[in-house]
XYZ file of C-alpha atoms in Angstrom:
412
model
C 11.595 -100.978 -8.546
C 13.644 -103.659 -10.025
C 14.388 -103.373 -13.684
C 14.854 -106.427 -16.427
C 16.712 -104.257 -18.962
C 19.570 -105.669 -20.642
C 22.943 -105.297 -18.993
C 24.466 -103.415 -22.137
C 24.671 -99.920 -22.589
C 21.125 -97.940 -21.379
C 19.188 -96.574 -24.372
C 15.758 -96.290 -25.450
C 13.384 -99.057 -25.901
C 12.569 -100.702 -29.562
C 9.957 -99.297 -31.730
C 6.585 -101.399 -30.619
C 7.104 -100.995 -27.257
C 3.968 -100.232 -24.976
C 5.073 -96.518 -23.380
C 2.898 -94.657 -20.928
C 2.700 -91.207 -21.518
C 1.571 -88.943 -19.039
C -0.518 -86.398 -19.938
C -1.523 -83.231 -18.080
C -3.252 -81.215 -20.441
C -0.753 -78.699 -21.696
C 1.194 -78.411 -24.673
C 4.544 -80.045 -23.240
C 2.687 -83.091 -22.256
C 0.782 -83.264 -25.916
C 3.835 -83.038 -27.986
C 6.068 -85.674 -26.142
C 2.945 -87.831 -26.651
C 2.398 -87.191 -30.147
C 6.295 -87.531 -30.810
C 6.270 -91.381 -29.386
C 3.912 -92.178 -31.940
C 5.860 -90.659 -34.676
C 8.717 -92.704 -33.252
C 6.460 -95.670 -33.354
C 5.713 -96.803 -29.680
C 2.502 -97.812 -28.446
C 1.617 -95.072 -26.685
C -1.204 -95.458 -23.820
C -2.089 -91.666 -22.787
C -2.146 -91.795 -18.517
C -3.675 -88.759 -16.728
C -2.725 -88.625 -12.983
C -5.287 -87.035 -10.896
C -3.583 -86.046 -7.946
C -6.101 -83.585 -5.924
C -9.796 -84.374 -5.413
C -11.502 -81.512 -5.658
C -13.593 -82.277 -2.568
C -11.207 -81.896 -0.607
C -10.120 -78.260 -1.766
C -10.869 -75.458 0.574
C -10.121 -72.308 -1.810
C -13.310 -72.837 -3.415
C -14.534 -74.635 -6.746
C -12.052 -74.825 -9.550
C -8.442 -75.963 -7.784
C -6.718 -77.988 -9.814
C -9.287 -77.540 -12.421
C -8.261 -81.112 -13.282
C -11.993 -81.646 -14.820
C -10.985 -78.642 -17.550
C -7.506 -80.422 -18.275
C -8.639 -83.975 -18.399
C -11.485 -82.435 -21.070
C -8.064 -81.203 -23.198
C -6.122 -84.504 -22.788
C -9.316 -86.525 -24.158
C -9.401 -83.894 -26.949
C -5.570 -84.320 -27.802
C -5.617 -88.112 -27.947
C -9.159 -88.242 -30.122
C -7.467 -85.343 -32.230
C -3.847 -86.352 -32.740
C -3.273 -89.847 -30.780
C -5.217 -92.097 -33.301
C -8.558 -91.536 -31.287
C -6.808 -93.600 -28.560
C -8.735 -93.561 -24.826
C -6.504 -92.221 -22.214
C -6.664 -93.533 -18.806
C -7.376 -91.491 -15.633
C -5.313 -92.731 -12.694
C -6.610 -91.390 -9.279
C -3.406 -91.030 -7.344
C -5.332 -87.990 -4.826
C -4.968 -90.058 -2.034
C -1.452 -90.941 -2.103
C -0.764 -87.516 -2.999
C -2.085 -86.626 0.118
C -0.602 -89.358 2.487
C 2.833 -88.550 0.400
C 2.964 -84.971 -0.543
C 0.664 -82.679 0.897
C 0.522 -83.611 4.307
C 4.267 -83.318 4.519
C 4.146 -80.272 2.896
C 1.552 -78.856 5.433
C 4.375 -79.978 8.572
C 6.979 -77.838 7.131
C 5.085 -74.729 6.027
C 3.628 -74.630 9.527
C 7.350 -74.985 11.033
C 8.243 -71.961 8.886
C 10.557 -73.541 6.128
C 9.731 -73.572 2.535
C 9.200 -77.221 0.520
C 8.535 -78.152 -2.513
C 5.902 -79.874 -3.627
C 6.709 -80.577 -7.123
C 9.492 -82.235 -6.596
C 8.038 -84.286 -3.777
C 5.470 -85.343 -6.305
C 7.808 -86.239 -8.931
C 9.996 -88.489 -6.258
C 7.109 -90.176 -4.512
C 4.179 -90.135 -7.170
C 4.980 -89.892 -10.732
C 8.415 -91.897 -10.425
C 7.168 -94.163 -7.854
C 3.647 -94.912 -6.736
C 2.733 -94.763 -10.763
C 5.040 -96.831 -12.331
C 4.816 -99.528 -9.949
C 1.209 -99.351 -10.569
C 1.462 -99.418 -14.093
C 4.410 -101.477 -14.544
C 3.102 -104.387 -12.605
C 0.530 -105.126 -15.274
C 3.126 -104.386 -18.229
C 6.084 -105.400 -16.934
C 7.983 -104.527 -20.405
C 6.571 -100.684 -20.823
C 8.447 -97.727 -19.976
C 6.984 -94.182 -18.790
C 7.396 -90.797 -20.459
C 6.483 -87.320 -19.509
C 6.824 -83.666 -20.636
C 9.887 -82.746 -18.677
C 12.782 -80.744 -20.081
C 15.840 -82.989 -19.060
C 17.451 -85.920 -20.313
C 18.778 -88.905 -19.690
C 22.171 -90.777 -21.467
C 23.838 -94.109 -20.175
C 26.279 -93.258 -16.713
C 29.795 -92.761 -17.372
C 29.813 -94.765 -14.466
C 27.678 -97.421 -15.362
C 26.512 -97.374 -19.178
C 24.052 -99.955 -18.246
C 22.295 -97.125 -15.977
C 20.855 -93.808 -17.429
C 22.376 -90.673 -15.691
C 20.324 -87.370 -15.525
C 21.288 -84.353 -17.221
C 19.650 -81.149 -17.802
C 17.895 -80.091 -20.783
C 19.230 -78.469 -23.589
C 16.888 -75.885 -22.819
C 18.528 -74.255 -19.836
C 16.519 -72.043 -18.971
C 13.407 -74.562 -18.794
C 15.770 -77.320 -17.623
C 13.578 -79.039 -14.908
C 16.145 -81.946 -14.129
C 16.185 -79.937 -10.837
C 12.579 -80.701 -10.162
C 13.902 -84.474 -10.743
C 16.882 -84.777 -8.952
C 15.417 -86.778 -6.051
C 13.534 -89.404 -7.920
C 14.495 -92.989 -7.955
C 16.926 -94.250 -10.596
C 15.090 -97.464 -10.557
C 11.962 -95.563 -12.203
C 14.258 -93.318 -14.311
C 15.742 -96.502 -16.027
C 12.620 -96.936 -17.610
C 11.853 -93.177 -18.477
C 11.899 -91.486 -21.733
C 11.921 -87.512 -22.172
C 10.943 -86.409 -25.747
C 11.775 -82.996 -25.163
C 14.986 -83.100 -23.254
C 16.880 -82.081 -26.664
C 14.457 -78.842 -27.414
C 16.181 -75.806 -27.389
C 13.406 -73.694 -27.001
C 9.612 -73.707 -25.593
C 8.576 -71.873 -28.663
C 10.034 -74.889 -30.881
C 7.996 -77.040 -28.854
C 4.672 -74.803 -29.482
C 5.668 -74.510 -32.983
C 5.404 -77.955 -33.513
C 2.213 -78.091 -31.275
C 0.561 -75.406 -33.810
C 2.080 -76.995 -37.196
C -0.166 -80.470 -35.919
C -3.033 -78.617 -35.201
C -3.188 -78.854 -31.338
C -5.261 -76.567 -29.520
C -2.838 -76.707 -26.217
C -0.481 -74.943 -28.716
C -2.117 -71.789 -27.309
C -2.586 -72.872 -23.698
C -0.919 -70.664 -20.860
C 2.148 -72.744 -19.179
C 0.258 -73.830 -15.770
C 2.024 -71.329 -12.950
C 2.161 -72.641 -8.740
C 0.791 -75.429 -6.899
C -1.712 -77.376 -8.600
C -3.878 -77.707 -5.273
C -3.418 -73.745 -4.977
C -6.692 -72.254 -5.913
C -7.141 -68.808 -8.102
C -9.381 -66.971 -6.135
C -7.961 -66.998 -2.572
C -4.202 -67.516 -3.500
C -1.326 -69.607 -1.769
C -1.439 -67.701 1.729
C -5.659 -68.005 2.050
C -5.171 -71.976 0.866
C -2.999 -72.591 3.692
C -5.233 -70.294 6.133
C -8.211 -73.301 5.411
C -5.669 -75.743 6.715
C -3.524 -73.980 9.327
C -4.578 -72.308 12.590
C -3.043 -68.728 13.170
C 0.197 -68.856 14.879
C 1.087 -65.085 15.485
C 4.428 -63.587 16.169
C 6.563 -60.525 16.098
C 8.423 -59.304 12.860
C 11.426 -57.510 14.097
C 14.341 -55.538 12.337
C 18.143 -56.805 11.877
C 18.315 -54.873 15.279
C 15.765 -56.800 17.152
C 13.364 -54.028 17.517
C 9.595 -55.405 16.656
C 8.334 -53.403 13.946
C 5.028 -55.677 12.999
C 3.174 -58.449 13.643
C 2.734 -61.915 11.242
C -0.225 -64.298 11.383
C 2.096 -67.160 10.972
C 5.420 -68.300 9.163
C 4.013 -69.864 6.032
C 2.470 -66.429 4.929
C 6.219 -65.192 4.410
C 8.911 -66.328 2.017
C 12.890 -65.310 2.604
C 14.063 -62.489 0.237
C 10.488 -61.225 -0.495
C 8.883 -58.173 0.531
C 6.841 -57.795 3.620
C 4.307 -55.770 3.467
C 4.331 -53.333 7.065
C 2.452 -50.114 6.917
C 4.045 -47.278 9.020
C 7.830 -48.112 7.850
C 10.188 -45.631 6.318
C 10.905 -47.238 3.218
C 10.254 -50.924 2.121
C 11.833 -54.070 4.260
C 12.130 -57.850 3.061
C 12.491 -61.158 4.498
C 15.506 -61.551 5.779
C 15.195 -65.000 8.204
C 12.425 -66.584 9.550
C 13.519 -67.957 13.099
C 10.755 -71.036 14.200
C 11.860 -71.348 17.496
C 10.884 -67.851 18.687
C 7.783 -67.512 15.632
C 9.770 -64.434 14.809
C 10.569 -63.317 11.275
C 13.633 -60.866 10.733
C 13.425 -58.133 7.860
C 15.955 -56.046 6.426
C 15.794 -52.949 4.703
C 15.465 -51.819 0.907
C 18.706 -49.610 1.465
C 20.639 -52.603 1.759
C 21.211 -52.983 -1.487
C 24.063 -52.892 -3.602
C 22.359 -50.587 -6.558
C 19.513 -48.688 -5.315
C 18.353 -47.763 -8.939
C 17.623 -51.752 -9.540
C 13.740 -52.289 -9.947
C 12.111 -54.384 -7.095
C 11.993 -57.956 -9.019
C 15.698 -57.489 -9.396
C 16.470 -56.926 -5.599
C 17.246 -60.072 -4.651
C 20.180 -60.518 -6.947
C 21.518 -57.452 -4.870
C 21.470 -57.546 -1.141
C 23.641 -57.248 0.752
C 22.230 -57.576 4.457
C 24.300 -60.293 5.743
C 21.224 -61.510 7.162
C 19.866 -62.617 3.604
C 23.534 -63.695 2.197
C 23.976 -67.908 2.407
C 27.302 -69.550 2.666
C 26.674 -72.879 3.561
C 23.941 -75.419 3.828
C 23.169 -78.803 4.882
C 21.241 -81.555 3.836
C 20.367 -84.735 5.624
C 17.873 -86.723 2.983
C 19.821 -86.269 -0.117
C 19.583 -88.908 -3.186
C 22.399 -89.721 -5.452
C 20.726 -90.244 -8.870
C 23.650 -93.215 -9.585
C 24.061 -96.074 -7.137
C 27.870 -95.589 -8.036
C 27.796 -92.298 -6.084
C 28.370 -90.725 -3.846
C 32.061 -89.621 -5.051
C 34.542 -91.487 -3.039
C 36.815 -87.713 -2.299
C 33.243 -86.490 -0.457
C 34.586 -88.447 2.667
C 37.985 -86.358 2.886
C 38.476 -83.340 4.855
C 37.936 -81.211 1.384
C 35.125 -83.008 -0.061
C 34.835 -82.289 -4.041
C 33.761 -79.520 -6.011
C 30.568 -79.523 -7.808
C 27.621 -76.744 -8.576
C 24.485 -76.396 -6.709
C 21.004 -74.932 -8.306
C 18.816 -73.718 -5.743
C 15.223 -71.942 -6.381
C 16.514 -68.182 -5.243
C 18.896 -68.719 -8.488
C 18.093 -67.423 -11.686
C 16.316 -70.033 -14.246
C 19.425 -72.143 -14.928
C 21.805 -70.672 -12.984
C 24.236 -72.436 -11.064
C 26.499 -71.783 -8.020
C 29.885 -73.169 -7.480
C 29.987 -75.193 -4.391
C 31.913 -77.532 -2.108
C 30.421 -80.828 -0.729
C 31.682 -82.890 2.068
C 30.214 -85.444 4.265
C 30.047 -84.637 7.777
C 29.123 -88.002 9.466
C 27.981 -91.735 8.507
C 24.273 -90.834 8.168
C 24.455 -89.216 4.242
C 24.214 -85.761 5.567
C 25.853 -83.427 3.128
C 27.386 -79.967 3.924
C 27.823 -77.531 1.143
C 29.939 -74.926 1.233
C 29.453 -72.108 -1.683
C 32.030 -70.474 -3.148
C 30.265 -67.115 -3.266
C 26.863 -65.998 -0.836
C 23.498 -66.932 -2.396
C 20.575 -64.756 -0.995
C 17.131 -65.995 -0.482
C 18.125 -69.802 0.456
C 15.629 -71.296 2.796
C 15.009 -74.352 4.728
C 13.118 -76.851 2.975
C 13.722 -75.528 -0.527
C 15.736 -78.132 -2.594
C 19.220 -78.157 -3.362
C 20.561 -80.189 -6.891
C 24.213 -80.617 -7.317
C 25.557 -80.848 -10.679
C 29.046 -81.136 -12.762
C 28.231 -79.516 -15.803
C 25.052 -80.751 -16.783
C 25.254 -84.130 -15.169
C 22.904 -84.321 -12.151
C 24.150 -85.850 -9.224
C 20.984 -86.226 -6.887
C 18.848 -83.378 -4.936
C 17.806 -83.047 -1.391
C 15.970 -80.872 0.876
C 18.291 -78.479 2.771
C 17.840 -78.658 6.628
C 19.805 -75.403 7.822
C 21.475 -72.587 6.372
C 24.096 -70.479 7.614
C 24.230 -66.817 6.534
C 27.406 -64.155 6.844
C 24.906 -62.717 10.066
C 25.713 -66.005 12.096
C 29.260 -66.454 11.091
C 29.767 -62.784 12.231
C 27.954 -63.866 15.356
C 29.619 -67.116 15.972
């Protein structure tokens, strides 16, 4: 998508500019839209319908998009000058670009992130193309906790930065989004340092969404059956062995997608709890490690992921073959050197807001990256998104293709 922005320093548009405010029915997008109105923009609320209830195999409810749509209509009526929101149906595009590819990855035993893919292909590609084709001078706005600033490499273009609220930062989810769309995007919540401040503002304005709980998990997964039950409706059973780190069979599984690296595997008859260490798609096998292989036995179950010392779980390096640089001036030239360049990585397995130091090398001419972690991480799995940073500056992101653990090194 081309932009007709002036070639001066990138910055927000002037007052009166049309801004399509993406609204989900939650507190974040409600406050973001109201802030835009307060700042003098011509706010056009947009509600994306990404999931067709008729396709919902997990029972009625699914995304509960009708309820969210009602919330959007109420916010627009009571707090945005009684403007009528527009419902944009992108369910077919979502199915093709997000859901079907994710199904293929789940079936193969990897762990995709549909939220990242949705931002990359739907919210920041297909939606802007549709909206800006009819309003070429308009901008887009969302309730993401992220920031855009003039790039140090090219001030006429924006660079993506972490939100001021590091624990709520969502730049990781935007790391693969097209820079062409980000050039025409506003993140009104980027400078908020706490979610409480956003909720307090919503309550001050009398917004009913100020009391609404944050949405959790993937939107299309119904509550009644949960994630595993939902996928059972789309993927046929694919049974295989569950083995311990010595190769002994300790159980059976019905499909690799039912298990996540680093999470507890509930297998009856074992002397102690075990956790998923690795999923071997080639052999359709899950490798588990015992709870005793942790650094501190007194840690609660929720903290075990941070303390595992099992070499099967401790990832030392990873590769990405589809990495997207958020700046056209990237990658840095030193990436082609034998030593690569130093950066910081964010992966879903890390605590909220945490980054891990790493060294990045481009291994061949097609853009594939090898990322060597300075310290091993646990819970890293193919399919997850890795985003690279220098400080708060997000350099880009890509999906993890392969991982190498301490166990792999010892066997090589």
